[in-house]
Every structure is written in structure tokens, then in C-alpha cells.
């Protein structure tokens, strides 16, 4: 059965077998009966091709991971080459060219030294939290082991990462398993008082961070933050001055600043890393998602030479005690290197700026729709809230858009468009029509 080609399965076969055998993520499985998943046979550029033969625009880059389209010929070529050389070797006691070259290039791009690898975003968060607390222990301050994060922040769903996440749906059920952490006010610009600018509101929130750290620096290891956009909160955007102030405050109170650029890194916000827009260098940066262009699970945490140096010594336990079987997987590193090549060779950041301006113009009609509030845009992310959304809006909108060839999954009442960078204006024009048609539909 496994050998049979996807395309040979009728959609219904695949769906019923998926329901019977696959436990889908972040899904009430009972709901799949009424709201079946899209059965995908192939991918090509920004398109998913269903087993029904129809094309669907991957409007949210397959959970924000895809940068250069599905089955990108250049990333495919790099992986094919690597497959003939080395598929994997453990990274304890061995090393290989792809991981060395990737580490060198990431260090150059981030201004941070050694790269430690994990398999997905949540493992990068775990690594950064453990590394920060271990640094303070190695420097004689073991009581500095607490963490601060933003309200509505998201840093992954493993037990440590969930402890610094603040999305009630993901967190409440597992609360008894989690370590207590502190959440400070989010600078989400939508929460500004009437007449208050996004910048003034961000500064007010930075004061709250400072007030907390002033009283708790002795027991705080790090402040972890999603720079500029809180993705899972519903693409909440905020003014860069918050990051600049957070950097100052963290330095003043000797608390690490961890930039979780898992979603926003690699050009999503218009610069290679979102922190650049605030002129900030964090103590740790977490990277994943776009890192391999959406090909393979890989994450990396980079940190300063000062942090690295604190782990140096004769005792094993002074070193960083963390590993995953697939740490630094050569195939994943080759995919990541191909992604970095694409950024350089195609001058992607500059090209995206031109594309984004054009797309924003095309999406004007969505912005002007009477149901739309807080239309916002940064880099290659567009989002808006639907002011009169009723319970179940997200899944109804998803189904209505899917019927018209768009794969998009709102977060609550927030609809967002976060496409692979290879998407073209024609597809965005069609998307704008579909979004407006869905908003016009009284049943949605
Ligand atoms: C997706 C995400 C994570 C978790 O990554 P996974 O690969 O899903 O574990 C962490 N932080 C942010 C900001 C994310 O968007």
C-alpha cells in the first residue's frame, strides 16, 4: 500500500485513512468529520495540488515555514546532491561540512557566535531557556533562573516552551505541568488607548517591563520575546521602539534578551531578522521555520561569545548538557544553505520590498471592506480582524476560502496572509477577490 502513489488514491480514501490512522496537530479529531483536511498530492511554487487535481494557494506558507515555494528546484538540487554524500551523522563526536558552513554563515548574519541546533522551534526555545539559566549558574548566580515573556506570546508547546507561552487555549489544560513564569504587558498596537500612538503605547509597555525587572532581576534569567510580530496571538504587530527599550532595560538589569525569530526571521518582516529594525542585538536568537525554506525540521540557537565562554572549562557539567538525535542533520543544513544562497543570489529582501508594496495596493479593497478592522502589514505579512466574527468564524472562513482555491486558516477573528515569497501579483489579485467574497458571504 505504501508503494502506491498518492495520486492513485481517491481523495475520500486518503481522508478516511488519515482520520483512522493519523492524529492531526492542534485539532479536535471529531471535527474532522465535518471539516476534513485538504488531501494534498503535490506542491509547486506557492500552490498545493490536491488529490482532486485542483490547485490551492498556500496563503499561509504551510504554517509560516515555506519561503521559496514547494518543490523549489534549487533547494531540491542541493538536497539531491547531499543525499549522495551523507544523509546523517551524529553531531556529538563528529562534524561535517554542511553544519560548519551553516554555523559560519548564521554567525556572520546574526553577529552571534556559536550555533547550537535543535529539530524544531519549540526545541530552540528549550535550548535558549536552558542555556540562559545555565549561564547564570556557571557565573555564580544560580538563583537567576526565572523567565519573563509577553502577554499573548507564543514560543512553542513542549513543557518548557509552553511555560513562557501565553495563549490560554494551548496552555490552560497543561498548566499543572508548567513552571511558573511572569508575563508583562504586550505592546500590541491594537491595545493602545484612543489617540495614543503605537510608539507611545510601546514605550508605556517597556516601562512595565522595566518596573518588573527592577524588582526581580536577581531571580530572572531572561526575557523572551517575538520581535515585532506576535504570530500566534493573531499577527499582533508593535512598534520597534519596544525592542530597543527592552534591550536597554535587559542590559541595565543583567537579564538576557532572547529573540524568538522562529516565525519572523528570514525576511518575513521586511529585514532578514526583525531585530534589525530596532537596531538591537539580542543575547540569544532562536531560528527555525523559514530556516530550511520549509523543507526539513531544523532549528538553531545562536548566542554571544560571552555566554559561550561561560560554558568553557574542564568539567563536563559546566558544558551545555543538551542533545537531540538529529542535531545538525546534514540534509536540513544543506536545505538551509540553499535558502541562504537564494537570499543572496536573488537579492530577496530588496525584491520583496517591491512585491510587498504592490501586494498592499492590491489588498486595498480588502482593507476597505466594512467588516475589516485593524488592517495591518509588515514585510510579507498582512492581517486584519473581522469585527463581527461569530463563534466558529475561523473554520467557516477556512472552508469558504478552500472552496475557492485558497488554503488559509484564520486565528480566531484574525485573517492573515503570509505567502511564500515566490507568489506573484496575479495570485494575490485572485486572493483579494476570494477574501472579499468570503467576507461578503452572510454564512461566514
Ligand atoms: C512556531 C513557533 C514556535 C514553535 O515552533 P515549532 O516548530 O512549531 O515547535 C516558537 N516560537 C514562535 C514565535 C513560533 O512562531
CSV table of C-alpha atoms and ligand atoms in Angstrom, one decimal:
chain,number,residue,atom,x,y,z
A,1,UNK,CA,0.0,0.0,0.0
A,2,UNK,CA,2.8,2.4,1.0
A,3,UNK,CA,4.3,2.0,-2.5
A,4,UNK,CA,1.1,3.1,-4.2
A,5,UNK,CA,1.4,6.7,-5.5
A,6,UNK,CA,-0.7,9.3,-3.7
A,7,UNK,CA,-2.3,10.4,-7.0
A,8,UNK,CA,-3.9,6.9,-7.2
A,9,UNK,CA,-5.9,7.4,-4.1
A,10,UNK,CA,-9.2,8.9,-4.4
A,11,UNK,CA,-9.5,11.9,-2.0
A,12,UNK,CA,-12.0,10.1,0.2
A,13,UNK,CA,-9.8,7.0,0.7
A,14,UNK,CA,-7.0,9.2,1.8
A,15,UNK,CA,-9.2,11.3,4.1
A,16,UNK,CA,-10.8,8.3,5.8
A,17,UNK,CA,-7.5,6.5,6.2
A,18,UNK,CA,-6.0,9.8,7.6
A,19,UNK,CA,-8.8,10.0,10.1
A,20,UNK,CA,-8.3,6.4,11.2
A,21,UNK,CA,-4.5,6.4,11.4
A,22,UNK,CA,-3.2,10.0,11.8
A,23,UNK,CA,-3.6,12.2,14.9
A,24,UNK,CA,-3.6,15.6,13.4
A,25,UNK,CA,-1.9,18.5,15.4
A,26,UNK,CA,-3.9,21.2,17.2
A,27,UNK,CA,-7.1,19.5,16.0
A,28,UNK,CA,-10.3,18.2,17.7
A,29,UNK,CA,-10.3,15.0,15.7
A,30,UNK,CA,-14.1,14.7,15.9
A,31,UNK,CA,-14.4,18.0,14.0
A,32,UNK,CA,-12.5,16.4,11.0
A,33,UNK,CA,-15.7,14.5,10.1
A,34,UNK,CA,-17.4,17.8,9.3
A,35,UNK,CA,-14.2,19.7,8.3
A,36,UNK,CA,-11.9,17.3,6.5
A,37,UNK,CA,-8.3,18.2,5.9
A,38,UNK,CA,-7.1,19.1,2.4
A,39,UNK,CA,-5.7,16.0,0.8
A,40,UNK,CA,-2.5,17.2,-0.9
A,41,UNK,CA,-0.9,15.2,-3.7
A,42,UNK,CA,1.9,17.6,-4.8
A,43,UNK,CA,3.2,21.1,-4.3
A,44,UNK,CA,4.6,23.6,-6.8
A,45,UNK,CA,5.7,27.1,-6.0
A,46,UNK,CA,3.0,28.8,-3.9
A,47,UNK,CA,0.5,26.1,-4.9
A,48,UNK,CA,-0.8,23.0,-3.3
A,49,UNK,CA,-2.2,20.5,-5.7
A,50,UNK,CA,-5.0,18.4,-4.2
A,51,UNK,CA,-5.6,14.7,-4.9
A,52,UNK,CA,-8.8,16.2,-6.5
A,53,UNK,CA,-6.4,17.7,-9.1
A,54,UNK,CA,-7.3,21.3,-8.1
A,55,UNK,CA,-4.8,24.0,-7.2
A,56,UNK,CA,-4.9,25.8,-3.9
A,57,UNK,CA,-2.9,28.9,-3.0
A,58,UNK,CA,-0.8,28.2,0.1
A,59,UNK,CA,-1.7,31.6,1.6
A,60,UNK,CA,0.0,31.0,4.9
A,61,UNK,CA,3.1,29.2,3.7
A,62,UNK,CA,2.2,25.9,5.4
A,63,UNK,CA,2.3,27.3,8.9
A,64,UNK,CA,4.8,30.0,8.1
A,65,UNK,CA,7.6,27.7,7.1
A,66,UNK,CA,7.7,27.9,3.3
A,67,UNK,CA,9.7,30.8,1.8
A,68,UNK,CA,10.6,29.9,-1.8
A,69,UNK,CA,7.7,27.7,-2.8
A,70,UNK,CA,7.1,24.0,-2.8
A,71,UNK,CA,9.5,21.7,-4.7
A,72,UNK,CA,11.8,24.6,-5.3
A,73,UNK,CA,14.3,23.4,-8.0
A,74,UNK,CA,17.3,25.0,-6.4
A,75,UNK,CA,16.6,23.6,-2.9
A,76,UNK,CA,15.8,20.2,-4.4
A,77,UNK,CA,19.1,20.2,-6.2
A,78,UNK,CA,21.0,20.9,-3.0
A,79,UNK,CA,19.2,18.1,-1.2
A,80,UNK,CA,19.7,15.6,-4.1
A,81,UNK,CA,23.4,16.4,-4.1
A,82,UNK,CA,23.6,15.9,-0.3
A,83,UNK,CA,21.7,12.7,-0.4
A,84,UNK,CA,24.5,11.2,-2.4
A,85,UNK,CA,27.1,12.3,0.1
A,86,UNK,CA,25.8,12.0,3.7
A,87,UNK,CA,22.3,11.8,5.0
A,88,UNK,CA,23.1,12.0,8.7
A,89,UNK,CA,25.8,11.5,11.3
A,90,UNK,CA,25.5,12.3,15.0
A,91,UNK,CA,27.0,15.7,16.0
A,92,UNK,CA,28.5,14.5,19.3
A,93,UNK,CA,31.9,13.3,18.4
A,94,UNK,CA,31.6,14.0,14.7
A,95,UNK,CA,31.1,17.0,12.4
A,96,UNK,CA,30.5,17.7,8.7
A,97,UNK,CA,30.8,20.4,6.1
A,98,UNK,CA,27.1,21.5,5.9
A,99,UNK,CA,26.8,22.2,9.7
A,100,UNK,CA,30.1,24.0,9.8
A,101,UNK,CA,29.3,26.2,6.8
A,102,UNK,CA,25.8,26.9,8.1
A,103,UNK,CA,27.1,27.9,11.5
A,104,UNK,CA,29.7,30.2,10.0
A,105,UNK,CA,27.1,31.9,7.8
A,106,UNK,CA,24.5,32.3,10.5
A,107,UNK,CA,27.1,33.8,12.8
A,108,UNK,CA,28.0,36.3,10.2
A,109,UNK,CA,24.4,37.2,9.6
A,110,UNK,CA,23.3,37.5,13.3
A,111,UNK,CA,26.6,38.8,14.8
A,112,UNK,CA,26.3,36.0,17.3
A,113,UNK,CA,29.0,33.3,17.7
A,114,UNK,CA,28.4,29.5,18.0
A,115,UNK,CA,25.3,27.9,16.8
A,116,UNK,CA,23.5,25.1,18.7
A,117,UNK,CA,21.0,23.0,16.8
A,118,UNK,CA,17.6,21.5,17.5
A,119,UNK,CA,14.9,19.9,15.4
A,120,UNK,CA,12.0,22.4,15.6
A,121,UNK,CA,11.0,25.7,17.0
A,122,UNK,CA,10.0,24.5,20.4
A,123,UNK,CA,13.3,22.8,20.9
A,124,UNK,CA,15.1,26.0,20.1
A,125,UNK,CA,13.1,27.7,22.9
A,126,UNK,CA,14.0,24.9,25.3
A,127,UNK,CA,17.7,25.3,24.3
A,128,UNK,CA,17.7,29.1,24.8
A,129,UNK,CA,16.0,28.9,28.2
A,130,UNK,CA,18.3,26.1,29.5
A,131,UNK,CA,21.4,27.9,28.1
A,132,UNK,CA,20.4,31.2,29.8
A,133,UNK,CA,19.8,29.7,33.2
A,134,UNK,CA,22.9,27.5,32.9
A,135,UNK,CA,25.0,30.6,32.1
A,136,UNK,CA,23.9,32.3,35.3
A,137,UNK,CA,24.6,29.1,37.3
A,138,UNK,CA,28.1,28.9,35.7
A,139,UNK,CA,28.7,32.6,36.7
A,140,UNK,CA,27.8,32.1,40.3
A,141,UNK,CA,24.1,33.3,40.2
A,142,UNK,CA,22.1,30.0,40.2
A,143,UNK,CA,19.1,31.9,41.6
A,144,UNK,CA,18.7,33.7,38.4
A,145,UNK,CA,16.6,31.0,36.7
A,146,UNK,CA,13.2,32.7,36.2
A,147,UNK,CA,11.7,33.8,32.8
A,148,UNK,CA,9.7,36.7,31.7
A,149,UNK,CA,7.7,36.8,28.4
A,150,UNK,CA,5.0,38.9,26.8
A,151,UNK,CA,1.2,38.5,27.3
A,152,UNK,CA,-0.2,36.6,24.4
A,153,UNK,CA,3.3,35.4,23.4
A,154,UNK,CA,4.0,32.1,21.7
A,155,UNK,CA,7.2,30.2,22.0
A,156,UNK,CA,6.2,26.6,21.3
A,157,UNK,CA,4.2,23.8,23.0
A,158,UNK,CA,6.7,21.5,24.7
A,159,UNK,CA,6.6,21.8,28.5
A,160,UNK,CA,9.4,24.3,28.9
A,161,UNK,CA,8.4,26.4,25.9
A,162,UNK,CA,4.7,26.3,26.9
A,163,UNK,CA,5.7,27.8,30.3
A,164,UNK,CA,6.7,31.0,28.6
A,165,UNK,CA,3.8,30.8,26.1
A,166,UNK,CA,0.7,32.8,27.0
A,167,UNK,CA,-2.1,31.5,24.7
A,168,UNK,CA,-4.8,30.2,27.0
A,169,UNK,CA,-6.1,27.6,24.5
A,170,UNK,CA,-2.7,25.9,24.4
A,171,UNK,CA,-1.7,26.5,28.0
A,172,UNK,CA,-4.7,26.1,30.4
A,173,UNK,CA,-5.1,22.4,30.1
A,174,UNK,CA,-1.4,21.7,30.8
A,175,UNK,CA,-1.0,24.4,33.5
A,176,UNK,CA,-0.2,21.9,36.3
A,177,UNK,CA,2.8,20.6,34.3
A,178,UNK,CA,4.3,24.0,33.8
A,179,UNK,CA,6.9,26.1,35.5
A,180,UNK,CA,5.6,29.5,36.8
A,181,UNK,CA,6.8,32.4,34.6
A,182,UNK,CA,5.8,36.1,34.5
A,183,UNK,CA,4.0,37.8,31.6
A,184,UNK,CA,4.4,41.6,31.1
A,185,UNK,CA,2.0,43.8,29.0
A,186,UNK,CA,2.2,43.2,25.3
A,187,UNK,CA,3.0,46.3,23.1
A,188,UNK,CA,0.4,45.0,20.6
A,189,UNK,CA,-0.6,48.3,18.9
A,190,UNK,CA,-4.3,47.4,18.8
A,191,UNK,CA,-4.4,47.8,22.6
A,192,UNK,CA,-3.3,51.5,22.5
A,193,UNK,CA,-5.7,53.9,24.1
A,194,UNK,CA,-7.7,56.1,21.7
A,195,UNK,CA,-5.4,58.9,20.5
A,196,UNK,CA,-2.3,57.1,21.8
A,197,UNK,CA,0.3,56.3,19.1
A,198,UNK,CA,1.7,52.8,18.7
A,199,UNK,CA,5.0,54.2,19.7
A,200,UNK,CA,3.7,55.8,22.9
A,201,UNK,CA,1.9,52.6,23.8
A,202,UNK,CA,5.1,50.6,23.2
A,203,UNK,CA,7.0,52.9,25.5
A,204,UNK,CA,4.4,52.5,28.2
A,205,UNK,CA,4.7,48.7,28.0
A,206,UNK,CA,8.5,49.0,28.1
A,207,UNK,CA,8.1,50.9,31.3
A,208,UNK,CA,6.1,48.0,32.7
A,209,UNK,CA,8.9,45.6,31.7
A,210,UNK,CA,11.4,47.8,33.4
A,211,UNK,CA,9.3,48.1,36.6
A,212,UNK,CA,9.2,44.3,36.7
A,213,UNK,CA,12.9,43.7,36.1
A,214,UNK,CA,13.8,46.4,38.6
A,215,UNK,CA,12.2,44.3,41.3
A,216,UNK,CA,13.1,40.8,40.1
A,217,UNK,CA,16.4,40.9,38.3
A,218,UNK,CA,18.0,38.8,41.0
A,219,UNK,CA,15.8,35.8,40.1
A,220,UNK,CA,15.3,36.4,36.4
A,221,UNK,CA,17.5,34.7,33.8
A,222,UNK,CA,15.9,36.0,30.6
A,223,UNK,CA,13.2,37.9,28.9
A,224,UNK,CA,12.0,36.1,25.8
A,225,UNK,CA,10.1,38.0,23.0
A,226,UNK,CA,8.8,37.6,19.5
A,227,UNK,CA,10.3,40.6,17.8
A,228,UNK,CA,7.8,43.0,16.1
A,229,UNK,CA,5.0,40.4,15.4
A,230,UNK,CA,3.4,38.1,17.9
A,231,UNK,CA,2.3,35.4,15.4
A,232,UNK,CA,0.1,33.0,17.2
A,233,UNK,CA,-1.6,35.9,19.1
A,234,UNK,CA,-3.1,36.8,15.7
A,235,UNK,CA,-0.3,38.6,13.9
A,236,UNK,CA,-0.2,41.3,16.6
A,237,UNK,CA,2.3,44.0,15.5
A,238,UNK,CA,4.1,46.5,17.6
A,239,UNK,CA,6.5,49.5,17.3
A,240,UNK,CA,10.2,48.6,17.2
A,241,UNK,CA,10.9,51.1,20.0
A,242,UNK,CA,9.7,48.4,22.4
A,243,UNK,CA,12.6,46.2,21.4
A,244,UNK,CA,15.1,49.0,21.6
A,245,UNK,CA,13.9,49.8,25.2
A,246,UNK,CA,13.8,46.1,26.1
A,247,UNK,CA,17.4,45.8,25.1
A,248,UNK,CA,18.4,48.7,27.2
A,249,UNK,CA,16.5,47.5,30.2
A,250,UNK,CA,17.7,43.9,30.0
A,251,UNK,CA,21.3,45.2,29.8
A,252,UNK,CA,20.8,47.5,32.8
A,253,UNK,CA,19.3,44.8,35.0
A,254,UNK,CA,21.6,42.0,33.7
A,255,UNK,CA,18.8,39.9,32.2
A,256,UNK,CA,19.3,38.0,28.9
A,257,UNK,CA,17.2,39.1,25.9
A,258,UNK,CA,16.1,36.1,23.9
A,259,UNK,CA,14.8,37.0,20.4
A,260,UNK,CA,12.4,34.3,19.2
A,261,UNK,CA,12.7,34.9,15.5
A,262,UNK,CA,11.3,31.5,14.7
A,263,UNK,CA,8.4,33.0,12.8
A,264,UNK,CA,9.7,36.4,11.9
A,265,UNK,CA,13.3,35.6,10.9
A,266,UNK,CA,14.4,35.2,7.3
A,267,UNK,CA,12.8,38.2,5.7
A,268,UNK,CA,9.2,37.8,7.0
A,269,UNK,CA,9.1,41.4,8.4
A,270,UNK,CA,11.0,43.0,5.6
A,271,UNK,CA,14.5,42.7,7.0
A,272,UNK,CA,16.4,39.4,7.3
A,273,UNK,CA,15.8,39.5,11.1
A,274,UNK,CA,13.1,41.6,12.7
A,275,UNK,CA,15.6,42.8,15.5
A,276,UNK,CA,17.4,44.8,12.8
A,277,UNK,CA,14.5,47.2,12.6
A,278,UNK,CA,15.1,48.2,16.2
A,279,UNK,CA,18.9,48.2,15.9
A,280,UNK,CA,19.1,45.5,18.5
A,281,UNK,CA,21.4,42.6,19.0
A,282,UNK,CA,19.9,40.0,21.4
A,283,UNK,CA,21.9,37.7,23.7
A,284,UNK,CA,20.2,34.7,22.1
A,285,UNK,CA,18.4,34.3,18.8
A,286,UNK,CA,16.1,31.3,18.1
A,287,UNK,CA,15.7,30.4,14.4
A,288,UNK,CA,13.6,27.7,12.7
A,289,UNK,CA,10.6,27.7,10.3
A,290,UNK,CA,11.9,29.6,7.3
A,291,UNK,CA,15.5,28.4,8.1
A,292,UNK,CA,15.2,25.4,5.7
A,293,UNK,CA,12.7,27.1,3.4
A,294,UNK,CA,10.0,24.8,4.9
A,295,UNK,CA,11.8,21.6,3.8
A,296,UNK,CA,13.1,19.9,6.9
A,297,UNK,CA,12.7,20.3,10.6
A,298,UNK,CA,15.7,22.3,11.9
A,299,UNK,CA,16.3,25.0,14.4
A,300,UNK,CA,19.3,26.9,15.7
A,301,UNK,CA,20.1,29.0,18.7
A,302,UNK,CA,23.0,31.4,18.4
A,303,UNK,CA,24.4,33.4,21.4
A,304,UNK,CA,27.2,35.8,22.3
A,305,UNK,CA,30.8,34.9,22.8
A,306,UNK,CA,30.4,35.9,26.5
A,307,UNK,CA,27.7,33.3,27.0
A,308,UNK,CA,29.7,30.7,25.1
A,309,UNK,CA,32.8,31.4,27.2
A,310,UNK,CA,31.0,30.8,30.5
A,311,UNK,CA,30.5,27.1,29.5
A,312,UNK,CA,34.2,26.6,28.7
A,313,UNK,CA,36.2,24.6,31.3
A,314,UNK,CA,37.3,21.1,32.4
A,315,UNK,CA,34.1,19.8,33.9
A,316,UNK,CA,31.6,18.1,31.7
A,317,UNK,CA,28.7,19.6,33.8
A,318,UNK,CA,30.0,23.1,33.0
A,319,UNK,CA,29.3,22.4,29.3
A,320,UNK,CA,25.9,22.7,27.8
A,321,UNK,CA,24.0,19.4,28.6
A,322,UNK,CA,21.5,19.1,25.8
A,323,UNK,CA,21.2,16.9,22.6
A,324,UNK,CA,18.8,15.7,20.1
A,325,UNK,CA,19.4,12.6,17.8
A,326,UNK,CA,19.1,14.8,14.7
A,327,UNK,CA,21.1,17.7,16.0
A,328,UNK,CA,22.7,19.5,13.0
A,329,UNK,CA,21.3,17.0,10.4
A,330,UNK,CA,23.3,17.4,7.2
A,331,UNK,CA,20.3,17.3,4.8
A,332,UNK,CA,18.5,20.0,6.8
A,333,UNK,CA,21.7,22.1,6.9
A,334,UNK,CA,22.1,21.8,3.1
A,335,UNK,CA,18.5,22.9,2.6
A,336,UNK,CA,19.2,25.9,4.9
A,337,UNK,CA,22.4,26.7,3.0
A,338,UNK,CA,20.4,26.7,-0.3
A,339,UNK,CA,18.0,29.1,1.3
A,340,UNK,CA,20.8,31.5,2.3
A,341,UNK,CA,22.1,31.2,-1.3
A,342,UNK,CA,18.7,32.1,-2.6
A,343,UNK,CA,18.5,35.2,-0.4
A,344,UNK,CA,21.9,36.4,-1.7
A,345,UNK,CA,21.7,35.5,-5.3
A,346,UNK,CA,18.2,36.8,-5.9
A,347,UNK,CA,18.5,39.8,-3.5
A,348,UNK,CA,15.3,38.6,-1.9
A,349,UNK,CA,15.0,41.3,0.7
A,350,UNK,CA,15.0,44.1,-1.8
A,351,UNK,CA,12.8,42.2,-4.3
A,352,UNK,CA,10.3,41.5,-1.5
A,353,UNK,CA,10.0,45.2,-0.7
A,354,UNK,CA,8.9,45.9,-4.2
A,355,UNK,CA,6.5,42.9,-4.2
A,356,UNK,CA,5.1,43.9,-0.8
A,357,UNK,CA,4.2,47.4,-2.0
A,358,UNK,CA,2.4,46.0,-5.0
A,359,UNK,CA,0.5,43.4,-2.8
A,360,UNK,CA,-0.5,46.1,-0.3
A,361,UNK,CA,-2.0,48.1,-3.2
A,362,UNK,CA,-3.9,45.0,-4.4
A,363,UNK,CA,-5.2,44.3,-0.9
A,364,UNK,CA,-6.6,47.8,-0.6
A,365,UNK,CA,-10.1,46.6,-1.4
A,366,UNK,CA,-9.9,44.0,1.5
A,367,UNK,CA,-8.7,46.8,3.8
A,368,UNK,CA,-11.7,48.9,2.8
A,369,UNK,CA,-14.3,46.1,3.4
A,370,UNK,CA,-16.8,47.1,6.1
A,371,UNK,CA,-16.2,44.0,8.2
A,372,UNK,CA,-12.5,44.7,8.4
A,373,UNK,CA,-10.8,46.3,11.4
A,374,UNK,CA,-7.1,46.9,12.2
A,375,UNK,CA,-5.8,46.1,8.7
A,376,UNK,CA,-2.0,45.8,9.3
A,377,UNK,CA,1.0,45.0,7.3
A,378,UNK,CA,4.7,44.4,7.8
A,379,UNK,CA,7.1,42.9,5.3
A,380,UNK,CA,5.5,39.8,3.9
A,381,UNK,CA,2.7,39.6,6.5
A,382,UNK,CA,-0.8,41.1,6.1
A,383,UNK,CA,-3.5,40.7,8.7
A,384,UNK,CA,-6.9,42.1,9.7
A,385,UNK,CA,-9.6,41.5,12.3
A,386,UNK,CA,-13.2,40.8,11.4
A,387,UNK,CA,-15.2,42.9,13.9
A,388,UNK,CA,-18.5,40.9,13.8
A,389,UNK,CA,-17.0,37.4,13.7
A,390,UNK,CA,-19.2,34.8,15.4
A,391,UNK,CA,-18.1,31.7,17.1
A,392,UNK,CA,-16.7,29.2,14.5
A,393,UNK,CA,-15.7,32.0,12.2
A,394,UNK,CA,-12.2,30.7,11.6
A,395,UNK,CA,-13.3,27.3,10.4
A,396,UNK,CA,-16.2,28.7,8.3
A,397,UNK,CA,-13.9,31.2,6.6
A,398,UNK,CA,-11.3,28.5,6.0
A,399,UNK,CA,-13.9,26.2,4.3
A,400,UNK,CA,-15.3,29.1,2.2
A,401,UNK,CA,-11.9,30.1,1.0
A,402,UNK,CA,-10.9,26.5,0.3
A,403,UNK,CA,-13.9,26.0,-1.9
A,404,UNK,CA,-12.5,28.9,-4.0
A,405,UNK,CA,-8.9,27.6,-4.2
A,406,UNK,CA,-7.3,29.3,-1.2
A,407,UNK,CA,-5.7,27.5,1.7
A,408,UNK,CA,-5.9,29.9,4.6
A,409,UNK,CA,-6.5,29.4,8.3
A,410,UNK,CA,-7.6,32.4,10.4
A,411,UNK,CA,-6.6,32.7,14.0
A,412,UNK,CA,-9.9,33.4,15.9
A,413,UNK,CA,-11.3,36.6,14.2
A,414,UNK,CA,-7.9,37.4,12.6
A,415,UNK,CA,-7.4,36.6,8.9
A,416,UNK,CA,-3.8,36.8,7.8
A,417,UNK,CA,-1.9,36.4,4.5
A,418,UNK,CA,1.7,35.2,4.9
A,419,UNK,CA,2.6,33.8,1.5
A,420,UNK,CA,5.7,32.1,0.1
A,421,UNK,CA,7.9,34.9,-1.3
A,422,UNK,CA,7.6,33.4,-4.8
A,423,UNK,CA,3.9,34.3,-5.0
A,424,UNK,CA,3.0,36.7,-7.9
A,425,UNK,CA,0.7,39.6,-8.2
A,426,UNK,CA,-1.9,37.7,-10.3
A,427,UNK,CA,-2.4,35.2,-7.5
A,428,UNK,CA,-2.7,38.0,-4.9
A,429,UNK,CA,-5.4,39.7,-7.1
A,430,UNK,CA,-7.4,36.4,-7.1
A,431,UNK,CA,-6.8,36.1,-3.4
A,432,UNK,CA,-8.2,39.6,-2.8
A,433,UNK,CA,-11.4,38.6,-4.7
A,434,UNK,CA,-11.7,35.4,-2.6
A,435,UNK,CA,-11.2,37.2,0.7
A,436,UNK,CA,-13.8,39.8,-0.2
A,437,UNK,CA,-16.2,37.1,-1.4
A,438,UNK,CA,-15.8,35.2,1.9
A,439,UNK,CA,-16.4,38.4,3.9
A,440,UNK,CA,-19.5,39.2,1.8
A,441,UNK,CA,-20.9,35.7,2.5
A,442,UNK,CA,-23.5,36.1,5.3
A,443,UNK,CA,-23.0,32.4,6.2
A,444,UNK,CA,-19.3,33.1,7.1
B,1,LIG,C1,6.1,28.2,15.5
B,1,LIG,C2,6.8,29.0,16.6
B,1,LIG,C3,7.4,28.3,17.6
B,1,LIG,C4,7.5,26.8,17.7
B,1,LIG,O1,8.0,26.2,16.6
B,1,LIG,P1,7.6,24.6,16.3
B,1,LIG,O2,8.5,24.2,15.2
B,1,LIG,O3,6.2,24.6,16.0
B,1,LIG,O4,7.9,23.9,17.6
B,1,LIG,C5,8.1,29.0,18.6
B,1,LIG,N1,8.1,30.4,18.5
B,1,LIG,C6,7.4,31.1,17.6
B,1,LIG,C7,7.5,32.6,17.6
B,1,LIG,C8,6.7,30.4,16.6
B,1,LIG,O5,6.0,31.1,15.7
